[in-house]
Amino acid sequence: MDLFLTAIPLTISFLLGGLFLNILFSKKEIGSKGLFFVLAFAVGLGITAFISFFVLIVSGGYQKTLVLAAQLILLAALLFRQFKKKPVTWPTMAMHPLQDLVMAGLIVFLLSISWQIAYQYPSGGWDAWSVWNLKAKFIFLAGQRWVDLLSPKMWGSSPHYPLYLPLINVWIWGFFNKPAELTPAIVSMLFFLLIVLLLYASLRRESSSWVVLLAPLLLLSSELYSTLAVSQYCDIVVGFYLLASLTSLWRAEQEQSRAWLILGCILLGILSFTKSEGTIAALLIFMLMTIKKFLAKRSKQKFQEFIFGAIVFFLAALPTIIFNLFFSPGNQTFTNGLQSLQHPATFDRFKFCIAFLLSEMISMKWCGLWITVIVIGLLSLKRGWQRALKIFPLSLSIYLGIVLAYCFINTRFEIGWLLQVTLGRILASLLPSLLFWVFAACLNGVEGKDSKTDAQSSKS
Amino acid sequence: MKKNHLNLIVFSLCLIIVAINTFHLLKQALLFPKSTSRQFYLLLADAFKSFQQILSQYDIEFLGYYSDKDMEKNTNILIFSQAQYYLAPLVIESGNTDREYVLFDCSSPDVALKKINELGATPIIANSLGMILAKKK
C-alpha cells in the first residue's frame, strides 16, 4: 500500500516530465528509452518542486490539493497539446538489449543491498533528520507557520538551504496524509537509481562497448557511495542534476542542438534549487558557458542562442532567486576568517585543506573509486580536455576549489571537523560527473564525435 | 596510447575494483541483520511519541529545552536534534527556560526535578530516555 501511494505522485511527476520532453525533442534526438526515462523524472520532479514552491509562498502554506490540482491541470494541458499537434513518440529501441539486460539485473541486485543499508536508518543519516526531513515536516505540518523553519533560531538545520528535496517528500506525503517515514528513504533510493541509470544511458548513447557497464557499477558497488546515496541527504540530488545538466549542455554543444541547450538550462535551474552548493555549481557552469560563448567566434545566431539559454535558466531558477531574495535568512554559521581577528583563516588552515583533500582521495574508505577515476583520467588526459568535453573538468575542478575555499574562509568551525562532515559528500556529488567524463574521454565514439565537431567548427 | 589498449586497461582496472567492492558489500550485507542501528533509532522515535501526543493538544509554537549535559558532545546533540525532528513543527530552543513548556534532558532525574522546582514548573510526563516535559505555572 505504501509503495502504491508513493508511486502515484511520482508517476504524475514522471508524466509531466515525459510530455515536456516530448514537446522539446524529436523522436531520434534523445537516443534511448533509458535516457528518456531518467530525464523525464529529472524534469518532472523539477516541475513538481517549482509548482509546490509557488503554491507554498502564494497561499502562505503548503496546500496539497492546490499542488495536485495545478499539476493535473498542467498534465491535461500537455496531453491535449500532444494529441492535437504531435502524436506521443517514444525513443527508438536500444541496439544492445543484452547489455541492457545484464545492467538491469546488476542494478536490481546491488540496489537491493543498498536498500538494506537504508533500512538500518529509518529517519536517515544525521543531516536527513536535522535538515532535510525536518524542513519537510515543517512545510507539511506547520501550515502558515512553515516560515518558522527559516528562523535564525533554527541555525542547526541550515535554514538558508533551498527547498527542492523537502518539497518532493511533502508532495508524496500529501497522498499519505501524514509524514510517512518510508518516503524519504524511497526518494533517496529513486535518486540513486536515476543517477546510475543516467550515467549508464548517457555513456551507452556514445558507445556500445561493454566498458560502459563498469561506470555505474563502480558507484553501485562502493559501500561508502551507497551509504551516502541512501542516507536521505540532498547530495545525491545535487550529483544527479549536476550530471544531467552537464551532459545535456555538452550534447547541446556537440550536436548543435537547441533542444539539449534548453534542457541543460532547465536542469541548471533545478540544480540551483537543490542546495546552496547546487546554486554555486549552477551559476558557475552558466558563467563558464557565457565565457565560452564570448570567446568563440561571434555570430548573430550564437548570440541569440545564448540569450535564449539565459532566459530559460533564469525562469527555471526563479524559485532559487525568490527563495534567496525574500525567504532565506542567510548562512547563520559563517564567520569570515579573512576579516575576523579572533578566528583568522591562517596558512596552516589552507595547508590542512589541501592535505585533507589528498588524503581523502587516496583513502580506502572510497573503495578505490577516486584512484580509479584519477588513473583513467590520466590515461585519457588528452582526450578529456578536447573542445566539448572541457566543460566537465573545468567546472568540476573550479567547483571543488570554491567549496575548499569556503571551508578555508569559514572559520566558525574547527577545520578538521568541517572537512570531515563536508568534503566526503561534495566528492560524492562530483563522482558521477567525473566518471562520465573519464569514461567518455576514453571511449572511441566520443573522440570521433569531438574531432568531427572540431573539424566542423574550424571549417566554419 | 592506442584506443584498444586504453579500453583494455580501463576495463581490467574497473573490473577488479568492482569485483572487490561487490564482495566487500556482500560481506557487509550479511552483517546487517546483526546491526543495532535500526533498533536504536526506533527506540528514540518511540521515546518522543508520548511527548508528541501531549504537545499536539496545545496550540504552541515554541518549546524550551534545558540540559545540564555537555552540549558539545555528539550524543547530546543527537538527542536534541532528534527531539527537534520528532516534535516538529515546534521550534525547540536550547537553553531557553522562559517558555511555557520546557523539556528537561538532565544527567539524572534528581537534577531535572531540582531544576523544575527551581523554575516553579510542574512535571507532566517522562520518557524512556529519562527526559521530562514540564509546564510552568
Coordinates of C-alpha atoms in Angstrom, one line a residue:
Chain A
M1 CA 0.0 0.0 0.0
D2 CA 2.8 2.4 1.0
L3 CA 4.6 1.7 -2.3
F4 CA 1.4 2.2 -4.3
L5 CA 0.7 5.6 -2.6
T6 CA 4.3 6.7 -3.3
A7 CA 4.0 5.6 -6.9
I8 CA 1.0 7.8 -7.7
P9 CA 2.7 11.2 -7.2
L10 CA 5.9 10.0 -8.7
T11 CA 4.0 8.8 -11.8
I12 CA 2.3 12.2 -12.1
S13 CA 5.7 14.0 -12.0
F14 CA 7.2 11.5 -14.5
L15 CA 4.3 12.0 -16.9
L16 CA 4.7 15.8 -16.7
G17 CA 8.4 15.5 -17.4
G18 CA 7.9 12.9 -20.2
L19 CA 5.3 15.0 -22.0
F20 CA 7.5 18.1 -21.7
L21 CA 10.4 16.2 -23.2
N22 CA 8.2 15.0 -26.0
I23 CA 7.5 18.7 -26.9
L24 CA 11.1 19.6 -26.7
F25 CA 12.7 16.7 -28.6
S26 CA 12.2 14.9 -31.9
K27 CA 12.0 11.1 -31.9
K28 CA 15.6 10.5 -32.6
E29 CA 17.3 13.2 -30.6
I30 CA 17.2 11.7 -27.1
G31 CA 18.5 8.4 -28.4
S32 CA 17.4 5.8 -25.9
K33 CA 14.5 4.9 -23.7
G34 CA 16.6 4.7 -20.6
L35 CA 17.8 8.3 -21.1
F36 CA 14.2 9.5 -21.8
F37 CA 13.0 7.7 -18.6
V38 CA 15.7 9.4 -16.4
L39 CA 15.3 12.8 -17.9
A40 CA 11.5 12.7 -17.7
F41 CA 11.9 12.2 -13.9
A42 CA 14.5 14.9 -13.7
V43 CA 12.3 17.5 -15.4
G44 CA 9.0 16.2 -13.9
L45 CA 10.3 16.4 -10.3
G46 CA 11.6 19.8 -11.1
I47 CA 8.2 20.9 -12.3
T48 CA 6.6 19.5 -9.1
A49 CA 9.1 21.4 -6.9
F50 CA 8.5 24.6 -9.0
I51 CA 4.7 24.4 -8.6
S52 CA 4.9 23.3 -4.9
F53 CA 7.2 26.3 -4.1
F54 CA 4.9 28.8 -5.7
V55 CA 1.8 27.4 -4.0
L56 CA 3.7 27.5 -0.7
I57 CA 4.6 31.1 -1.0
V58 CA 1.5 32.4 -2.6
S59 CA -1.0 30.7 -0.3
G60 CA 1.2 31.2 2.7
G61 CA 1.3 27.5 3.5
Y62 CA 1.5 24.1 1.8
Q63 CA -1.8 23.2 0.1
K64 CA -1.7 19.7 -1.1
T65 CA -5.0 19.9 -3.0
L66 CA -3.8 23.0 -4.8
V67 CA -0.5 21.4 -5.7
L68 CA -2.2 18.3 -7.0
A69 CA -4.8 20.3 -9.0
A70 CA -2.2 22.6 -10.6
Q71 CA -0.2 19.5 -11.7
L72 CA -3.2 17.7 -13.0
I73 CA -4.3 20.8 -15.0
L74 CA -0.8 21.1 -16.5
L75 CA -0.8 17.4 -17.2
A76 CA -4.2 17.6 -19.0
A77 CA -3.0 20.7 -21.0
L78 CA 0.2 18.9 -22.1
L79 CA -1.7 15.7 -23.0
F80 CA -4.2 17.8 -25.0
R81 CA -1.4 19.6 -26.9
Q82 CA 0.4 16.3 -27.6
F83 CA -2.6 14.5 -29.1
K84 CA -3.7 17.5 -31.0
K85 CA -0.5 18.6 -32.6
K86 CA 2.0 15.8 -32.3
P87 CA 1.5 12.1 -31.5
V88 CA 3.3 10.8 -28.4
T89 CA 6.6 9.4 -29.7
W90 CA 8.9 7.2 -27.7
P91 CA 12.6 6.9 -28.4
T92 CA 13.7 4.1 -30.6
M93 CA 14.6 0.7 -29.1
A94 CA 18.1 0.2 -27.7
M95 CA 20.5 -1.5 -30.0
H96 CA 22.2 -3.7 -27.4
P97 CA 19.5 -5.4 -25.4
L98 CA 21.9 -8.0 -23.9
Q99 CA 24.0 -5.3 -22.3
D100 CA 20.9 -3.5 -21.0
L101 CA 19.5 -6.7 -19.6
V102 CA 22.8 -7.5 -17.8
M103 CA 22.9 -3.9 -16.5
A104 CA 19.3 -4.1 -15.2
G105 CA 20.0 -7.4 -13.4
L106 CA 23.1 -5.9 -11.7
I107 CA 21.3 -2.7 -10.8
V108 CA 18.5 -4.6 -9.1
F109 CA 20.9 -6.9 -7.2
L110 CA 23.2 -4.1 -6.0
L111 CA 20.3 -1.7 -5.2
S112 CA 18.7 -4.4 -3.0
I113 CA 21.8 -4.4 -0.9
S114 CA 21.7 -0.6 -0.7
W115 CA 18.1 -0.9 0.5
Q116 CA 19.4 -3.0 3.4
I117 CA 21.7 -0.1 4.3
A118 CA 18.8 2.4 4.1
Y119 CA 16.7 0.1 6.2
Q120 CA 19.2 0.4 9.1
Y121 CA 18.5 4.1 9.4
P122 CA 14.7 4.7 9.5
S123 CA 15.0 8.5 9.6
G124 CA 18.1 8.7 7.5
G125 CA 21.6 10.0 8.4
W126 CA 22.2 12.9 10.8
D127 CA 21.6 15.7 8.2
A128 CA 18.5 13.9 7.0
W129 CA 16.6 14.3 10.2
S130 CA 18.2 17.5 11.4
V131 CA 18.0 19.3 8.0
W132 CA 16.1 17.8 5.0
N133 CA 13.3 15.7 6.7
L134 CA 12.9 18.4 9.4
K135 CA 12.2 21.0 6.7
A136 CA 9.7 18.7 5.0
K137 CA 7.9 18.1 8.3
F138 CA 7.6 21.9 8.9
I139 CA 6.3 22.5 5.4
F140 CA 3.8 19.7 5.7
L141 CA 2.6 20.1 9.3
A142 CA 3.0 23.8 10.2
G143 CA 0.6 25.4 7.8
Q144 CA 1.2 29.1 7.7
R145 CA 3.9 28.7 10.4
W146 CA 6.2 26.9 7.9
V147 CA 8.3 30.1 7.8
D148 CA 9.5 29.2 11.4
L149 CA 11.9 26.8 9.8
L150 CA 13.7 29.8 8.2
S151 CA 14.1 31.4 11.6
P152 CA 17.8 32.1 12.6
K153 CA 16.9 30.1 15.8
M154 CA 16.9 27.0 13.6
W155 CA 20.5 27.6 12.6
G156 CA 21.3 23.9 13.2
S157 CA 19.0 22.9 10.3
S158 CA 20.8 25.3 7.8
P159 CA 17.7 27.5 7.1
H160 CA 19.4 29.0 4.1
Y161 CA 19.3 25.8 2.1
P162 CA 16.7 25.7 -0.7
L163 CA 13.7 23.5 -0.6
Y164 CA 13.8 21.1 -3.6
L165 CA 14.1 17.8 -1.7
P166 CA 11.7 18.7 1.2
L167 CA 9.1 19.7 -1.4
I168 CA 9.4 16.4 -3.2
N169 CA 8.9 14.5 0.1
V170 CA 6.0 16.7 1.0
W171 CA 4.4 16.1 -2.4
I172 CA 4.4 12.4 -1.7
W173 CA 3.3 12.8 1.9
G174 CA 0.2 14.5 0.6
F175 CA -1.1 11.2 -0.7
F176 CA -0.4 9.5 2.7
N177 CA -2.0 12.4 4.7
K178 CA 0.9 12.1 7.1
P179 CA 4.7 12.4 7.1
A180 CA 5.3 8.7 6.2
E181 CA 8.7 7.7 7.4
L182 CA 9.4 5.4 4.4
T183 CA 9.0 8.2 1.8
P184 CA 12.4 10.0 2.2
A185 CA 14.1 6.6 2.0
I186 CA 12.2 5.7 -1.2
V187 CA 13.0 9.1 -2.7
S188 CA 16.8 8.7 -2.0
M189 CA 16.7 5.2 -3.5
L190 CA 14.9 6.6 -6.5
F191 CA 17.6 9.2 -7.0
F192 CA 20.3 6.5 -6.6
L193 CA 18.6 4.5 -9.3
L194 CA 18.2 7.6 -11.5
I195 CA 21.9 8.5 -11.1
V196 CA 23.2 5.1 -12.1
L197 CA 20.7 4.9 -15.0
L198 CA 21.7 8.3 -16.2
L199 CA 25.4 7.5 -16.1
Y200 CA 24.8 4.2 -18.0
A201 CA 22.3 5.6 -20.5
S202 CA 24.5 8.7 -21.2
L203 CA 27.6 6.6 -21.9
R204 CA 25.6 4.0 -23.8
R205 CA 24.4 6.7 -26.1
E206 CA 28.0 7.4 -27.0
S207 CA 29.4 3.9 -27.2
S208 CA 28.3 0.2 -27.5
S209 CA 31.4 -1.0 -25.6
W210 CA 30.9 -3.3 -22.6
V211 CA 33.2 -0.9 -20.7
V212 CA 30.2 1.4 -20.3
L213 CA 28.7 -1.0 -17.8
L214 CA 31.5 -0.5 -15.4
A215 CA 31.0 3.2 -14.7
P216 CA 27.6 2.8 -12.9
L217 CA 28.8 -0.5 -11.3
L218 CA 31.7 1.4 -9.7
L219 CA 29.2 3.6 -7.9
L220 CA 26.8 0.8 -7.0
S221 CA 29.4 -1.5 -5.6
S222 CA 31.1 1.1 -3.4
E223 CA 29.9 0.8 0.2
L224 CA 30.6 4.4 1.1
Y225 CA 28.9 5.8 -2.0
S226 CA 25.8 3.6 -1.5
T227 CA 25.6 4.7 2.2
L228 CA 25.8 8.4 1.3
A229 CA 23.3 7.9 -1.6
V230 CA 20.6 6.3 0.6
S231 CA 21.2 8.4 3.7
Q232 CA 18.4 10.7 2.6
Y233 CA 20.8 13.7 2.1
C234 CA 20.5 16.1 -0.7
D235 CA 23.9 15.4 -2.1
I236 CA 22.7 12.6 -4.3
V237 CA 20.2 15.0 -5.8
V238 CA 22.9 17.6 -6.4
G239 CA 25.1 14.9 -8.0
F240 CA 22.2 13.8 -10.2
Y241 CA 21.3 17.3 -11.5
L242 CA 25.0 18.1 -11.9
L243 CA 25.5 15.1 -14.2
A244 CA 22.2 15.7 -16.0
S245 CA 22.8 19.4 -16.7
L246 CA 26.5 18.9 -17.7
T247 CA 25.7 16.0 -20.1
S248 CA 22.8 18.0 -21.7
L249 CA 24.9 21.1 -22.2
W250 CA 27.8 19.0 -23.6
R251 CA 25.4 17.4 -26.1
A252 CA 24.0 20.8 -27.0
E253 CA 27.5 21.9 -27.9
Q254 CA 28.4 18.6 -29.7
E255 CA 25.2 18.2 -31.7
Q256 CA 24.5 22.0 -32.1
S257 CA 21.0 21.2 -30.6
R258 CA 18.7 23.9 -29.3
A259 CA 16.6 21.2 -27.5
W260 CA 19.5 20.0 -25.5
L261 CA 20.5 23.6 -24.7
I262 CA 17.0 24.3 -23.3
L263 CA 17.0 21.1 -21.3
G264 CA 20.5 21.8 -20.0
C265 CA 19.5 25.3 -18.8
I266 CA 16.3 24.0 -17.2
L267 CA 18.3 21.3 -15.4
L268 CA 20.8 24.0 -14.2
G269 CA 17.8 26.0 -12.8
I270 CA 16.6 22.9 -10.9
L271 CA 20.2 22.2 -9.7
S272 CA 20.3 25.7 -8.2
F273 CA 17.2 24.9 -6.1
T274 CA 18.6 21.7 -4.5
K275 CA 21.2 23.1 -2.1
S276 CA 23.5 26.1 -1.7
E277 CA 26.3 24.1 -3.3
G278 CA 23.9 23.4 -6.2
T279 CA 23.3 27.1 -6.6
I280 CA 27.0 27.7 -6.8
A281 CA 27.6 24.9 -9.2
A282 CA 24.7 26.1 -11.5
L283 CA 26.0 29.7 -11.5
L284 CA 29.5 28.5 -12.2
I285 CA 28.5 26.3 -15.1
F286 CA 26.4 29.1 -16.6
M287 CA 29.2 31.5 -16.2
L288 CA 31.7 29.2 -17.9
M289 CA 29.1 28.7 -20.7
T290 CA 28.9 32.5 -21.1
I291 CA 32.7 32.9 -21.2
K292 CA 32.9 30.2 -23.8
K293 CA 30.3 31.8 -26.0
F294 CA 32.0 35.2 -25.8
L295 CA 35.4 33.7 -26.6
A296 CA 34.1 31.7 -29.5
K297 CA 33.6 33.3 -33.0
R298 CA 30.7 35.6 -32.6
S299 CA 27.7 35.1 -34.8
K300 CA 24.2 36.5 -34.6
Q301 CA 22.7 33.0 -34.3
K302 CA 25.1 32.0 -31.4
F303 CA 24.4 35.2 -29.6
Q304 CA 20.6 34.7 -29.9
E305 CA 21.1 31.1 -28.6
F306 CA 23.0 32.4 -25.6
I307 CA 20.3 34.9 -24.7
F308 CA 17.7 32.2 -25.2
G309 CA 19.6 29.9 -22.8
A310 CA 20.0 32.7 -20.3
I311 CA 16.2 33.4 -20.2
V312 CA 15.4 29.7 -19.8
F313 CA 18.0 29.4 -17.0
F314 CA 16.5 32.5 -15.3
L315 CA 13.0 31.1 -15.5
A316 CA 14.0 27.7 -14.2
A317 CA 15.9 29.3 -11.4
L318 CA 13.1 31.5 -10.3
P319 CA 12.3 29.5 -7.1
T320 CA 16.0 29.9 -6.1
I321 CA 16.1 33.6 -6.8
I322 CA 12.8 34.2 -4.9
F323 CA 13.9 32.0 -2.0
N324 CA 17.3 33.7 -1.7
L325 CA 15.9 37.2 -2.1
F326 CA 12.8 37.0 0.2
F327 CA 12.9 34.0 2.4
S328 CA 16.5 32.8 3.2
P329 CA 17.8 34.2 6.5
G330 CA 21.3 33.8 5.0
N331 CA 24.0 31.5 6.2
Q332 CA 23.8 31.5 10.0
T333 CA 27.1 29.6 10.5
F334 CA 29.5 31.7 8.6
T335 CA 32.5 33.6 10.1
N336 CA 34.7 35.3 7.6
G337 CA 38.1 34.2 8.5
L338 CA 39.7 36.8 6.2
Q339 CA 38.3 39.6 8.4
S340 CA 38.0 38.0 11.8
L341 CA 40.8 38.7 14.3
Q342 CA 39.5 36.1 16.7
H343 CA 39.2 33.3 14.2
P344 CA 41.6 34.1 11.3
A345 CA 42.0 31.9 8.3
T346 CA 45.6 31.0 8.6
F347 CA 48.1 29.5 6.1
D348 CA 48.1 26.3 8.3
R349 CA 44.3 26.0 7.7
F350 CA 44.9 26.3 4.0
K351 CA 47.6 23.6 4.1
F352 CA 45.3 21.4 6.1
C353 CA 42.5 21.8 3.5
I354 CA 44.8 20.6 0.7
A355 CA 46.3 17.8 2.7
F356 CA 42.8 16.6 3.8
L357 CA 41.6 16.6 0.2
L358 CA 44.6 14.5 -1.0
S359 CA 44.3 12.0 1.9
E360 CA 40.5 11.7 1.4
M361 CA 41.1 10.8 -2.3
I362 CA 43.5 8.0 -1.6
S363 CA 41.6 6.8 1.5
M364 CA 40.5 3.2 1.3
K365 CA 37.0 4.2 2.5
W366 CA 36.3 5.2 -1.1
C367 CA 37.0 1.6 -2.1
G368 CA 39.4 2.7 -4.8
L369 CA 36.9 4.9 -6.6
W370 CA 39.0 8.0 -6.6
I371 CA 42.1 6.2 -7.5
T372 CA 40.3 4.6 -10.5
V373 CA 39.0 8.0 -11.6
I374 CA 42.4 9.6 -11.4
V375 CA 44.1 6.7 -13.2
I376 CA 41.6 6.7 -16.1
G377 CA 41.7 10.5 -16.1
L378 CA 45.4 10.5 -16.5
L379 CA 45.4 7.8 -19.2
S380 CA 42.9 9.7 -21.3
L381 CA 44.0 13.2 -20.3
K382 CA 44.5 14.5 -23.9
R383 CA 41.0 13.4 -25.0
G384 CA 39.4 14.6 -21.8
W385 CA 40.5 18.2 -22.5
Q386 CA 39.2 18.2 -26.0
R387 CA 36.8 21.0 -27.0
A388 CA 33.3 20.0 -25.9
L389 CA 34.4 17.7 -23.0
K390 CA 36.4 20.5 -21.5
I391 CA 33.3 21.8 -19.6
F392 CA 33.5 18.8 -17.3
P393 CA 37.0 19.1 -15.8
L394 CA 36.8 22.9 -15.8
S395 CA 33.5 23.3 -14.0
L396 CA 34.1 20.4 -11.6
S397 CA 37.6 21.4 -10.5
I398 CA 36.6 25.1 -10.1
Y399 CA 33.5 24.0 -8.1
L400 CA 35.7 21.8 -5.8
G401 CA 38.1 24.8 -5.5
I402 CA 35.2 27.1 -4.4
V403 CA 34.0 24.6 -1.8
L404 CA 37.5 24.2 -0.4
A405 CA 37.9 28.0 -0.3
Y406 CA 34.6 28.2 1.6
C407 CA 35.9 25.7 4.2
F408 CA 39.1 27.7 4.4
I409 CA 37.4 31.1 4.9
N410 CA 34.6 30.0 7.2
T411 CA 36.4 29.7 10.5
R412 CA 33.2 29.3 12.5
F413 CA 34.1 25.6 12.8
E414 CA 37.2 23.6 13.5
I415 CA 38.7 22.8 10.1
G416 CA 39.2 19.0 10.8
W417 CA 35.5 18.6 11.7
L418 CA 34.2 20.8 9.0
L419 CA 36.1 18.9 6.2
Q420 CA 35.2 15.6 7.8
V421 CA 31.4 16.3 7.5
T422 CA 31.5 18.3 4.3
L423 CA 34.2 17.1 1.9
G424 CA 33.1 13.4 1.6
R425 CA 29.6 14.5 0.4
I426 CA 30.9 17.1 -2.0
L427 CA 33.2 14.5 -3.5
A428 CA 30.3 12.0 -3.7
S429 CA 28.2 14.5 -5.6
L430 CA 31.1 15.1 -8.1
L431 CA 31.8 11.4 -8.7
P432 CA 29.0 10.6 -11.3
S433 CA 30.0 13.6 -13.5
L434 CA 33.7 12.7 -13.2
L435 CA 33.1 9.1 -14.0
F436 CA 31.1 10.2 -17.1
W437 CA 34.0 12.5 -18.1
V438 CA 36.8 9.9 -17.8
F439 CA 34.8 7.1 -19.4
A440 CA 33.5 9.4 -22.2
A441 CA 37.1 10.5 -22.9
C442 CA 38.5 7.0 -23.2
L443 CA 35.7 5.6 -25.3
N444 CA 36.1 5.6 -29.0
G445 CA 32.8 7.2 -30.1
V446 CA 33.4 10.4 -28.2
E447 CA 36.7 11.0 -29.7
G448 CA 35.3 10.6 -33.2
K449 CA 32.5 12.9 -32.5
D450 CA 34.6 15.5 -30.8
S451 CA 37.1 15.5 -33.7
K452 CA 34.2 15.9 -36.1
T453 CA 32.9 18.9 -34.2
D454 CA 36.4 20.4 -34.1
A455 CA 36.7 20.0 -37.8
Q456 CA 33.3 21.5 -38.4
S457 CA 34.0 24.5 -36.3
S458 CA 37.4 25.1 -37.9
K459 CA 35.8 24.9 -41.3
S460 CA 33.1 27.4 -40.4
Chain B
M1 CA 48.2 5.1 -26.4
K2 CA 46.1 3.1 -28.8
K3 CA 42.3 3.2 -28.1
N4 CA 42.1 -0.6 -27.8
H5 CA 44.9 -0.8 -25.2
L6 CA 43.4 2.1 -23.2
N7 CA 40.0 0.4 -23.2
L8 CA 41.6 -2.9 -22.1
I9 CA 43.4 -1.2 -19.2
V10 CA 40.3 0.7 -18.1
F11 CA 38.2 -2.4 -18.4
S12 CA 40.6 -4.6 -16.3
L13 CA 41.1 -1.9 -13.6
C14 CA 37.4 -1.3 -13.2
L15 CA 36.5 -4.9 -13.2
I16 CA 39.0 -5.6 -10.4
I17 CA 37.7 -2.7 -8.3
V18 CA 34.0 -3.7 -9.0
A19 CA 34.7 -7.3 -8.1
I20 CA 36.5 -6.5 -4.8
N21 CA 33.9 -3.9 -3.8
T22 CA 30.9 -6.1 -4.6
F23 CA 32.5 -8.9 -2.5
H24 CA 33.0 -6.4 0.4
L25 CA 29.5 -5.1 0.0
L26 CA 28.0 -8.6 0.2
K27 CA 30.1 -9.4 3.2
Q28 CA 28.7 -6.2 4.9
A29 CA 25.1 -7.1 3.8
L30 CA 25.4 -10.4 5.7
L31 CA 26.3 -8.4 8.8
F32 CA 23.3 -6.0 8.5
P33 CA 20.8 -8.3 10.4
K34 CA 23.1 -8.1 13.4
S35 CA 23.3 -4.3 13.3
T36 CA 21.7 -2.5 16.2
S37 CA 21.4 0.9 14.4
R38 CA 17.7 0.4 13.4
Q39 CA 16.7 -0.6 17.0
F40 CA 18.5 2.4 18.4
Y41 CA 16.7 4.9 16.1
L42 CA 13.3 3.1 16.6
L43 CA 13.9 3.4 20.3
L44 CA 14.5 7.1 20.0
A45 CA 11.4 7.6 17.9
D46 CA 9.3 5.7 20.4
A47 CA 10.7 7.8 23.3
F48 CA 9.3 11.0 21.7
K49 CA 5.9 9.6 20.9
S50 CA 4.4 10.4 24.3
F51 CA 5.6 14.0 24.2
Q52 CA 4.3 14.3 20.6
Q53 CA 0.8 13.2 21.7
I54 CA 0.6 15.6 24.6
L55 CA 2.1 18.6 22.9
S56 CA -0.1 18.2 19.8
Q57 CA -3.1 19.1 22.1
Y58 CA -1.8 22.6 22.8
D59 CA -1.5 25.4 20.4
I60 CA 2.2 26.3 21.0
E61 CA 4.9 27.3 18.6
F62 CA 8.0 27.1 20.9
L63 CA 9.3 24.6 23.4
G64 CA 12.1 25.4 25.9
Y65 CA 14.9 22.9 26.3
Y66 CA 17.2 22.6 29.3
S67 CA 20.1 20.3 29.7
D68 CA 23.0 20.1 32.2
K69 CA 24.9 17.8 29.8
D70 CA 27.8 18.8 27.7
M71 CA 26.1 20.1 24.5
E72 CA 29.3 19.9 22.6
K73 CA 29.2 16.1 22.8
N74 CA 27.8 14.3 19.8
T75 CA 25.4 12.0 21.8
N76 CA 23.8 15.0 23.4
I77 CA 23.5 17.0 20.2
L78 CA 22.0 13.9 18.6
I79 CA 19.3 13.7 21.3
F80 CA 18.5 17.4 20.9
S81 CA 18.2 17.2 17.1
Q82 CA 16.1 14.0 17.3
A83 CA 13.8 15.8 19.7
Q84 CA 13.5 18.7 17.2
Y85 CA 12.8 16.3 14.4
Y86 CA 10.1 14.3 16.2
L87 CA 8.4 17.3 17.8
A88 CA 8.4 19.4 14.6
P89 CA 6.7 21.8 13.7
L90 CA 7.5 23.0 17.2
V91 CA 10.6 25.1 17.4
I92 CA 12.8 23.8 20.3
E93 CA 15.0 26.5 21.9
S94 CA 18.1 25.0 23.5
G95 CA 18.9 26.8 26.8
N96 CA 15.7 28.7 26.9
T97 CA 13.6 28.0 30.1
D98 CA 11.3 31.0 29.7
R99 CA 8.8 29.2 27.6
E100 CA 5.5 27.8 29.0
Y101 CA 6.6 24.2 28.2
V102 CA 10.1 23.1 28.8
L103 CA 11.8 19.8 28.0
F104 CA 14.5 18.7 30.5
D105 CA 17.3 16.4 29.4
C106 CA 19.5 16.1 32.5
S107 CA 22.2 13.8 33.8
S108 CA 19.8 12.4 36.4
P109 CA 16.1 12.7 37.3
D110 CA 17.1 14.3 40.6
V111 CA 18.9 17.1 38.8
A112 CA 16.0 17.6 36.4
L113 CA 13.4 17.7 39.3
K114 CA 15.6 20.2 41.2
K115 CA 15.7 22.5 38.2
I116 CA 11.9 22.0 37.6
N117 CA 11.2 23.1 41.2
E118 CA 13.6 26.0 40.9
L119 CA 11.6 27.3 37.9
G120 CA 8.3 26.7 39.6
A121 CA 7.2 24.2 36.9
T122 CA 5.2 21.0 37.1
P123 CA 6.4 17.8 35.5
I124 CA 3.8 16.4 33.1
I125 CA 5.4 13.3 31.7
A126 CA 8.8 11.5 31.4
N127 CA 10.0 9.2 28.6
S128 CA 12.2 6.1 28.4
L129 CA 15.3 8.3 27.9
G130 CA 14.7 10.0 31.3
M131 CA 13.7 13.3 29.7
I132 CA 10.9 15.2 31.4
L133 CA 8.3 17.5 29.9
A134 CA 7.2 20.2 32.4
K135 CA 4.7 23.1 32.3
K136 CA 5.5 26.4 34.0
K137 CA 2.8 27.8 36.2

